[in-house]
Amino acid sequence: DAGVIQSPRHEVTEMGQEVTLRCKPISGHNSLFWYRQTMMRGLELLIYFNNNVPIDDSGMPEDRFSAKMPNASFSTLKIQPSEPRDSAVYFCASSLRTANTGELFFGEGSRLTVL
Amino acid sequence: AQSVTQLGSHVSVSEGALVLLRCNYSSSVPPYLFWYVQYPNQGLQLLLKYTTGATLVKGINGFEAEFKKSETSFHLTKPSAHMSDAAEYFCAVTSINDMRFGAGTRLTVKP
């Protein structure tokens, strides 16, 4: 299996622009997670899907952030409008079962810089 | 709510020395505990996990961890550090809906 695939690997944009990050989970996995990693705050869970349905989005910072999972093989995380404080590495991870029983498989991350 | 605390944001050891990375957890239910490793510019990779059964868990690259309920700890050890072990290590605990990570410990291995 190719593993969790994220794109783009790097994104540099200007404040106010829309950013879309993409994730393809491992085939057969039924849970998908979006995390944000910064030096100051570490790894933060943004949102978690199970069987394509958002289960917990309490970690989404504000209304500027939205995530979708239209099918089992694709998810997006959108930031509109972007701000410099959104600069971080965004990780997507997938799991075969719900979080409390299965390990997470991480993608290589999308490094976002907002100028 | 579940949480983990990693003691020490940076640990430095000499090559060949014992590696000990500390993790304490808080959980209202029997926890599932994990250690992940992150190399520069990469995602996290699973080192080992404890779910049920034997409290001493062996993982990849010679690492192991022991679940101690009485101490609410899940410390990671490796008898002899190698230069390739230099990375950031994260302890994690699961709850009903998500996996919560500690702040991470950066391991430096000196020649």
PDB file of C-alpha atoms in Angstrom:
ATOM      1  CA  ASP A   1       0.000   0.000   0.000  1.00  0.00           C
ATOM      2  CA  ALA A   2       1.178   3.517  -0.753  1.00  0.00           C
ATOM      3  CA  GLY A   3       0.329   4.796   2.704  1.00  0.00           C
ATOM      4  CA  VAL A   4      -1.478   8.029   3.502  1.00  0.00           C
ATOM      5  CA  ILE A   5      -0.901  10.537   0.724  1.00  0.00           C
ATOM      6  CA  GLN A   6      -1.070  14.262   1.344  1.00  0.00           C
ATOM      7  CA  SER A   7      -0.802  17.154  -1.068  1.00  0.00           C
ATOM      8  CA  PRO A   8       0.671  19.627  -1.443  1.00  0.00           C
ATOM      9  CA  ARG A   9       3.810  18.904   0.605  1.00  0.00           C
ATOM     10  CA  HIS A  10       4.579  22.594   0.789  1.00  0.00           C
ATOM     11  CA  GLU A  11       2.365  25.627   0.303  1.00  0.00           C
ATOM     12  CA  VAL A  12       3.295  29.276   0.549  1.00  0.00           C
ATOM     13  CA  THR A  13       0.468  31.743   0.260  1.00  0.00           C
ATOM     14  CA  GLU A  14      -0.450  35.263   1.186  1.00  0.00           C
ATOM     15  CA  MET A  15      -2.768  36.281   3.969  1.00  0.00           C
ATOM     16  CA  GLY A  16      -6.381  36.240   2.892  1.00  0.00           C
ATOM     17  CA  GLN A  17      -5.989  33.542   0.273  1.00  0.00           C
ATOM     18  CA  GLU A  18      -7.873  30.261   0.335  1.00  0.00           C
ATOM     19  CA  VAL A  19      -5.840  27.131   1.090  1.00  0.00           C
ATOM     20  CA  THR A  20      -6.954  23.585   0.375  1.00  0.00           C
ATOM     21  CA  LEU A  21      -5.043  20.598   1.720  1.00  0.00           C
ATOM     22  CA  ARG A  22      -5.795  17.129   0.435  1.00  0.00           C
ATOM     23  CA  CYS A  23      -5.533  13.655   1.863  1.00  0.00           C
ATOM     24  CA  LYS A  24      -5.945  10.151   0.510  1.00  0.00           C
ATOM     25  CA  PRO A  25      -6.181   7.613   3.353  1.00  0.00           C
ATOM     26  CA  ILE A  26      -5.010   4.035   3.212  1.00  0.00           C
ATOM     27  CA  SER A  27      -7.503   1.910   1.324  1.00  0.00           C
ATOM     28  CA  GLY A  28      -9.845   0.081   3.683  1.00  0.00           C
ATOM     29  CA  HIS A  29      -9.304   2.400   6.621  1.00  0.00           C
ATOM     30  CA  ASN A  30     -12.540   3.769   8.028  1.00  0.00           C
ATOM     31  CA  SER A  31     -11.254   6.578  10.236  1.00  0.00           C
ATOM     32  CA  LEU A  32      -9.477   9.755   9.181  1.00  0.00           C
ATOM     33  CA  PHE A  33      -7.874  12.442  11.307  1.00  0.00           C
ATOM     34  CA  TRP A  34      -6.519  15.919  10.623  1.00  0.00           C
ATOM     35  CA  TYR A  35      -3.802  17.202  12.993  1.00  0.00           C
ATOM     36  CA  ARG A  36      -1.904  20.481  13.090  1.00  0.00           C
ATOM     37  CA  GLN A  37       1.650  20.650  14.411  1.00  0.00           C
ATOM     38  CA  THR A  38       3.403  23.821  15.588  1.00  0.00           C
ATOM     39  CA  MET A  39       6.357  24.456  17.839  1.00  0.00           C
ATOM     40  CA  MET A  40       4.207  26.326  20.317  1.00  0.00           C
ATOM     41  CA  ARG A  41       1.204  24.024  20.540  1.00  0.00           C
ATOM     42  CA  GLY A  42       2.556  20.635  19.469  1.00  0.00           C
ATOM     43  CA  LEU A  43       0.173  18.193  17.794  1.00  0.00           C
ATOM     44  CA  GLU A  44      -3.443  19.292  17.893  1.00  0.00           C
ATOM     45  CA  LEU A  45      -6.352  17.208  16.677  1.00  0.00           C
ATOM     46  CA  LEU A  46      -8.520  19.325  14.404  1.00  0.00           C
ATOM     47  CA  ILE A  47     -11.211  16.911  13.277  1.00  0.00           C
ATOM     48  CA  TYR A  48     -11.930  13.199  13.111  1.00  0.00           C
ATOM     49  CA  PHE A  49     -14.093  11.288  10.611  1.00  0.00           C
ATOM     50  CA  ASN A  50     -15.474   7.789  10.958  1.00  0.00           C
ATOM     51  CA  ASN A  51     -16.991   6.181   7.854  1.00  0.00           C
ATOM     52  CA  ASN A  52     -16.823   9.593   6.131  1.00  0.00           C
ATOM     53  CA  VAL A  53     -18.907  11.265   8.848  1.00  0.00           C
ATOM     54  CA  PRO A  54     -17.367  14.001  11.040  1.00  0.00           C
ATOM     55  CA  ILE A  55     -17.433  12.734  14.610  1.00  0.00           C
ATOM     56  CA  ASP A  56     -15.560  15.400  16.515  1.00  0.00           C
ATOM     57  CA  ASP A  57     -14.647  18.805  15.113  1.00  0.00           C
ATOM     58  CA  SER A  58     -14.142  20.524  18.445  1.00  0.00           C
ATOM     59  CA  GLY A  59     -10.502  21.102  17.579  1.00  0.00           C
ATOM     60  CA  MET A  60     -11.211  23.177  14.499  1.00  0.00           C
ATOM     61  CA  PRO A  61      -9.898  26.622  15.442  1.00  0.00           C
ATOM     62  CA  GLU A  62     -12.655  28.744  13.989  1.00  0.00           C
ATOM     63  CA  ASP A  63     -15.090  29.132  11.148  1.00  0.00           C
ATOM     64  CA  ARG A  64     -12.274  29.841   8.726  1.00  0.00           C
ATOM     65  CA  PHE A  65     -11.443  26.133   8.874  1.00  0.00           C
ATOM     66  CA  SER A  66     -13.602  23.471   7.252  1.00  0.00           C
ATOM     67  CA  ALA A  67     -13.069  19.818   6.423  1.00  0.00           C
ATOM     68  CA  LYS A  68     -14.916  17.423   4.183  1.00  0.00           C
ATOM     69  CA  MET A  69     -14.763  13.746   3.377  1.00  0.00           C
ATOM     70  CA  PRO A  70     -16.955  13.160   0.326  1.00  0.00           C
ATOM     71  CA  ASN A  71     -15.936   9.516   0.023  1.00  0.00           C
ATOM     72  CA  ALA A  72     -13.789   6.897   1.721  1.00  0.00           C
ATOM     73  CA  SER A  73     -10.719   7.726  -0.321  1.00  0.00           C
ATOM     74  CA  PHE A  74     -10.500  11.503  -0.130  1.00  0.00           C
ATOM     75  CA  SER A  75     -10.620  14.336   2.379  1.00  0.00           C
ATOM     76  CA  THR A  76      -9.912  18.049   2.254  1.00  0.00           C
ATOM     77  CA  LEU A  77      -9.050  20.652   4.856  1.00  0.00           C
ATOM     78  CA  LYS A  78      -9.794  24.190   3.746  1.00  0.00           C
ATOM     79  CA  ILE A  79      -8.762  27.487   5.294  1.00  0.00           C
ATOM     80  CA  GLN A  80     -10.513  30.587   4.027  1.00  0.00           C
ATOM     81  CA  PRO A  81      -9.277  33.246   4.502  1.00  0.00           C
ATOM     82  CA  SER A  82      -5.834  32.181   5.638  1.00  0.00           C
ATOM     83  CA  GLU A  83      -3.854  34.105   8.273  1.00  0.00           C
ATOM     84  CA  PRO A  84      -0.163  34.046   9.244  1.00  0.00           C
ATOM     85  CA  ARG A  85      -1.004  32.252  12.511  1.00  0.00           C
ATOM     86  CA  ASP A  86      -2.260  29.307  10.438  1.00  0.00           C
ATOM     87  CA  SER A  87       1.327  28.557   9.415  1.00  0.00           C
ATOM     88  CA  ALA A  88       2.021  24.998  10.558  1.00  0.00           C
ATOM     89  CA  VAL A  89       2.452  21.457   9.358  1.00  0.00           C
ATOM     90  CA  TYR A  90      -0.880  19.779   8.793  1.00  0.00           C
ATOM     91  CA  PHE A  91      -0.983  15.989   9.062  1.00  0.00           C
ATOM     92  CA  CYS A  92      -3.601  13.588   7.886  1.00  0.00           C
ATOM     93  CA  ALA A  93      -3.776  10.135   9.471  1.00  0.00           C
ATOM     94  CA  SER A  94      -5.988   7.131   8.909  1.00  0.00           C
ATOM     95  CA  SER A  95      -6.913   4.097  10.948  1.00  0.00           C
ATOM     96  CA  LEU A  96      -8.639   0.788  10.343  1.00  0.00           C
ATOM     97  CA  ARG A  97     -10.857   1.084  13.399  1.00  0.00           C
ATOM     98  CA  THR A  98     -11.983   3.771  15.759  1.00  0.00           C
ATOM     99  CA  ALA A  99      -9.232   5.702  17.499  1.00  0.00           C
ATOM    100  CA  ASN A 100      -9.345   3.905  20.799  1.00  0.00           C
ATOM    101  CA  THR A 101      -8.370   0.565  19.328  1.00  0.00           C
ATOM    102  CA  GLY A 102      -6.215   1.131  16.314  1.00  0.00           C
ATOM    103  CA  GLU A 103      -2.942   2.750  15.490  1.00  0.00           C
ATOM    104  CA  LEU A 104      -2.862   5.807  13.273  1.00  0.00           C
ATOM    105  CA  PHE A 105      -0.933   5.869  10.016  1.00  0.00           C
ATOM    106  CA  PHE A 106       0.322   9.343   9.215  1.00  0.00           C
ATOM    107  CA  GLY A 107       1.025  11.058   5.933  1.00  0.00           C
ATOM    108  CA  GLU A 108       4.178  13.075   5.482  1.00  0.00           C
ATOM    109  CA  GLY A 109       2.371  16.325   6.157  1.00  0.00           C
ATOM    110  CA  SER A 110       1.639  19.564   4.342  1.00  0.00           C
ATOM    111  CA  ARG A 111       3.795  22.474   5.435  1.00  0.00           C
ATOM    112  CA  LEU A 112       1.811  25.702   5.154  1.00  0.00           C
ATOM    113  CA  THR A 113       3.357  29.143   5.286  1.00  0.00           C
ATOM    114  CA  VAL A 114       1.041  32.133   5.242  1.00  0.00           C
ATOM    115  CA  LEU A 115       2.831  35.422   4.621  1.00  0.00           C
TER     116      LEU A 115
ATOM    117  CA  ALA B   1     -10.711  13.165  29.562  1.00  0.00           C
ATOM    118  CA  GLN B   2      -7.522  11.367  28.672  1.00  0.00           C
ATOM    119  CA  SER B   3      -4.171  13.120  28.499  1.00  0.00           C
ATOM    120  CA  VAL B   4      -0.464  12.397  28.529  1.00  0.00           C
ATOM    121  CA  THR B   5       2.458  14.282  29.988  1.00  0.00           C
ATOM    122  CA  GLN B   6       5.952  13.774  28.676  1.00  0.00           C
ATOM    123  CA  LEU B   7       8.635  14.736  31.164  1.00  0.00           C
ATOM    124  CA  GLY B   8      11.494  16.522  29.457  1.00  0.00           C
ATOM    125  CA  SER B   9      11.190  18.221  26.105  1.00  0.00           C
ATOM    126  CA  HIS B  10      14.813  17.386  25.295  1.00  0.00           C
ATOM    127  CA  VAL B  11      16.899  14.359  26.224  1.00  0.00           C
ATOM    128  CA  SER B  12      20.522  13.921  25.244  1.00  0.00           C
ATOM    129  CA  VAL B  13      22.427  10.651  25.536  1.00  0.00           C
ATOM    130  CA  SER B  14      25.719   9.287  24.285  1.00  0.00           C
ATOM    131  CA  GLU B  15      25.795   6.594  21.643  1.00  0.00           C
ATOM    132  CA  GLY B  16      25.562   3.227  23.384  1.00  0.00           C
ATOM    133  CA  ALA B  17      23.937   4.645  26.510  1.00  0.00           C
ATOM    134  CA  LEU B  18      20.504   3.816  27.880  1.00  0.00           C
ATOM    135  CA  VAL B  19      17.584   5.768  26.473  1.00  0.00           C
ATOM    136  CA  LEU B  20      14.731   6.583  28.867  1.00  0.00           C
ATOM    137  CA  LEU B  21      11.857   8.779  27.753  1.00  0.00           C
ATOM    138  CA  ARG B  22       9.155   9.381  30.332  1.00  0.00           C
ATOM    139  CA  CYS B  23       5.402   9.431  29.832  1.00  0.00           C
ATOM    140  CA  ASN B  24       2.620   9.654  32.389  1.00  0.00           C
ATOM    141  CA  TYR B  25      -1.015   9.392  31.450  1.00  0.00           C
ATOM    142  CA  SER B  26      -4.361  10.344  32.859  1.00  0.00           C
ATOM    143  CA  SER B  27      -7.357   8.247  31.979  1.00  0.00           C
ATOM    144  CA  SER B  28     -10.728   7.492  33.511  1.00  0.00           C
ATOM    145  CA  VAL B  29     -10.891   4.137  31.757  1.00  0.00           C
ATOM    146  CA  PRO B  30      -8.282   1.487  31.021  1.00  0.00           C
ATOM    147  CA  PRO B  31      -6.039   3.234  28.505  1.00  0.00           C
ATOM    148  CA  TYR B  32      -4.603   2.248  25.206  1.00  0.00           C
ATOM    149  CA  LEU B  33      -1.125   3.780  25.031  1.00  0.00           C
ATOM    150  CA  PHE B  34       1.209   4.380  22.127  1.00  0.00           C
ATOM    151  CA  TRP B  35       4.681   5.661  21.359  1.00  0.00           C
ATOM    152  CA  TYR B  36       5.342   7.269  17.994  1.00  0.00           C
ATOM    153  CA  VAL B  37       8.587   8.535  16.466  1.00  0.00           C
ATOM    154  CA  GLN B  38       8.951  11.468  14.082  1.00  0.00           C
ATOM    155  CA  TYR B  39      12.044  11.962  11.964  1.00  0.00           C
ATOM    156  CA  PRO B  40      12.710  15.387  10.413  1.00  0.00           C
ATOM    157  CA  ASN B  41      10.246  16.378   7.720  1.00  0.00           C
ATOM    158  CA  GLN B  42       8.277  13.181   8.085  1.00  0.00           C
ATOM    159  CA  GLY B  43       5.023  12.056   9.625  1.00  0.00           C
ATOM    160  CA  LEU B  44       4.747  10.035  12.800  1.00  0.00           C
ATOM    161  CA  GLN B  45       5.465   6.315  12.794  1.00  0.00           C
ATOM    162  CA  LEU B  46       4.269   3.827  15.379  1.00  0.00           C
ATOM    163  CA  LEU B  47       7.008   2.447  17.627  1.00  0.00           C
ATOM    164  CA  LEU B  48       4.867   0.301  19.898  1.00  0.00           C
ATOM    165  CA  LYS B  49       1.499   0.122  21.592  1.00  0.00           C
ATOM    166  CA  TYR B  50      -0.142  -1.257  24.700  1.00  0.00           C
ATOM    167  CA  THR B  51      -3.753  -2.348  24.584  1.00  0.00           C
ATOM    168  CA  THR B  52      -4.251  -5.303  26.918  1.00  0.00           C
ATOM    169  CA  GLY B  53      -2.240  -8.251  28.180  1.00  0.00           C
ATOM    170  CA  ALA B  54       1.482  -8.191  28.806  1.00  0.00           C
ATOM    171  CA  THR B  55       2.556  -4.923  30.359  1.00  0.00           C
ATOM    172  CA  LEU B  56       6.024  -4.979  28.803  1.00  0.00           C
ATOM    173  CA  VAL B  57       5.669  -4.147  25.146  1.00  0.00           C
ATOM    174  CA  LYS B  58       8.404  -4.510  22.564  1.00  0.00           C
ATOM    175  CA  GLY B  59       8.497  -2.342  19.489  1.00  0.00           C
ATOM    176  CA  ILE B  60      10.628  -1.661  16.475  1.00  0.00           C
ATOM    177  CA  ASN B  61      14.271  -0.635  16.488  1.00  0.00           C
ATOM    178  CA  GLY B  62      14.929  -2.237  19.889  1.00  0.00           C
ATOM    179  CA  PHE B  63      12.587   0.010  21.862  1.00  0.00           C
ATOM    180  CA  GLU B  64      10.286  -1.225  24.588  1.00  0.00           C
ATOM    181  CA  ALA B  65       7.884   0.282  27.098  1.00  0.00           C
ATOM    182  CA  GLU B  66       6.279  -0.902  30.296  1.00  0.00           C
ATOM    183  CA  PHE B  67       2.743  -0.081  31.327  1.00  0.00           C
ATOM    184  CA  LYS B  68       2.597   0.551  35.076  1.00  0.00           C
ATOM    185  CA  LYS B  69      -0.937   1.166  36.217  1.00  0.00           C
ATOM    186  CA  SER B  70       0.057   1.982  39.803  1.00  0.00           C
ATOM    187  CA  GLU B  71       2.337   4.738  38.552  1.00  0.00           C
ATOM    188  CA  THR B  72       0.157   5.747  35.560  1.00  0.00           C
ATOM    189  CA  SER B  73       3.300   5.556  33.485  1.00  0.00           C
ATOM    190  CA  PHE B  74       4.361   4.220  30.105  1.00  0.00           C
ATOM    191  CA  HIS B  75       8.068   5.032  29.848  1.00  0.00           C
ATOM    192  CA  LEU B  76      10.013   4.206  26.686  1.00  0.00           C
ATOM    193  CA  THR B  77      13.435   2.611  26.913  1.00  0.00           C
ATOM    194  CA  LYS B  78      16.206   1.292  24.724  1.00  0.00           C
ATOM    195  CA  PRO B  79      19.305  -0.348  26.224  1.00  0.00           C
ATOM    196  CA  SER B  80      21.815   1.140  23.786  1.00  0.00           C
ATOM    197  CA  ALA B  81      21.275   4.321  21.800  1.00  0.00           C
ATOM    198  CA  HIS B  82      22.246   4.553  18.169  1.00  0.00           C
ATOM    199  CA  MET B  83      22.843   7.697  16.181  1.00  0.00           C
ATOM    200  CA  SER B  84      19.850   6.835  14.018  1.00  0.00           C
ATOM    201  CA  ASP B  85      17.573   7.078  17.086  1.00  0.00           C
ATOM    202  CA  ALA B  86      17.842  10.867  17.038  1.00  0.00           C
ATOM    203  CA  ALA B  87      14.282  12.039  16.476  1.00  0.00           C
ATOM    204  CA  GLU B  88      11.227  13.352  18.286  1.00  0.00           C
ATOM    205  CA  TYR B  89       9.179  10.892  20.280  1.00  0.00           C
ATOM    206  CA  PHE B  90       5.517  11.235  21.159  1.00  0.00           C
ATOM    207  CA  CYS B  91       3.498   9.388  23.744  1.00  0.00           C
ATOM    208  CA  ALA B  92      -0.225   9.093  23.028  1.00  0.00           C
ATOM    209  CA  VAL B  93      -3.373   7.877  24.721  1.00  0.00           C
ATOM    210  CA  THR B  94      -6.714   7.103  23.172  1.00  0.00           C
ATOM    211  CA  SER B  95     -10.139   8.196  24.220  1.00  0.00           C
ATOM    212  CA  ILE B  96     -13.525   7.400  22.746  1.00  0.00           C
ATOM    213  CA  ASN B  97     -13.210   9.659  19.757  1.00  0.00           C
ATOM    214  CA  ASP B  98      -9.600  10.589  19.277  1.00  0.00           C
ATOM    215  CA  MET B  99      -5.958  10.047  20.045  1.00  0.00           C
ATOM    216  CA  ARG B 100      -4.234  12.642  22.238  1.00  0.00           C
ATOM    217  CA  PHE B 101      -0.514  13.210  21.976  1.00  0.00           C
ATOM    218  CA  GLY B 102       2.011  14.495  24.463  1.00  0.00           C
ATOM    219  CA  ALA B 103       4.157  17.513  23.705  1.00  0.00           C
ATOM    220  CA  GLY B 104       6.993  15.342  22.465  1.00  0.00           C
ATOM    221  CA  THR B 105      10.556  14.673  23.569  1.00  0.00           C
ATOM    222  CA  ARG B 106      13.429  15.430  21.250  1.00  0.00           C
ATOM    223  CA  LEU B 107      16.176  12.829  21.587  1.00  0.00           C
ATOM    224  CA  THR B 108      19.728  13.804  20.702  1.00  0.00           C
ATOM    225  CA  VAL B 109      22.420  11.124  20.448  1.00  0.00           C
ATOM    226  CA  LYS B 110      26.003  12.256  20.872  1.00  0.00           C
ATOM    227  CA  PRO B 111      28.858  10.339  19.256  1.00  0.00           C
TER     228      PRO B 111
END
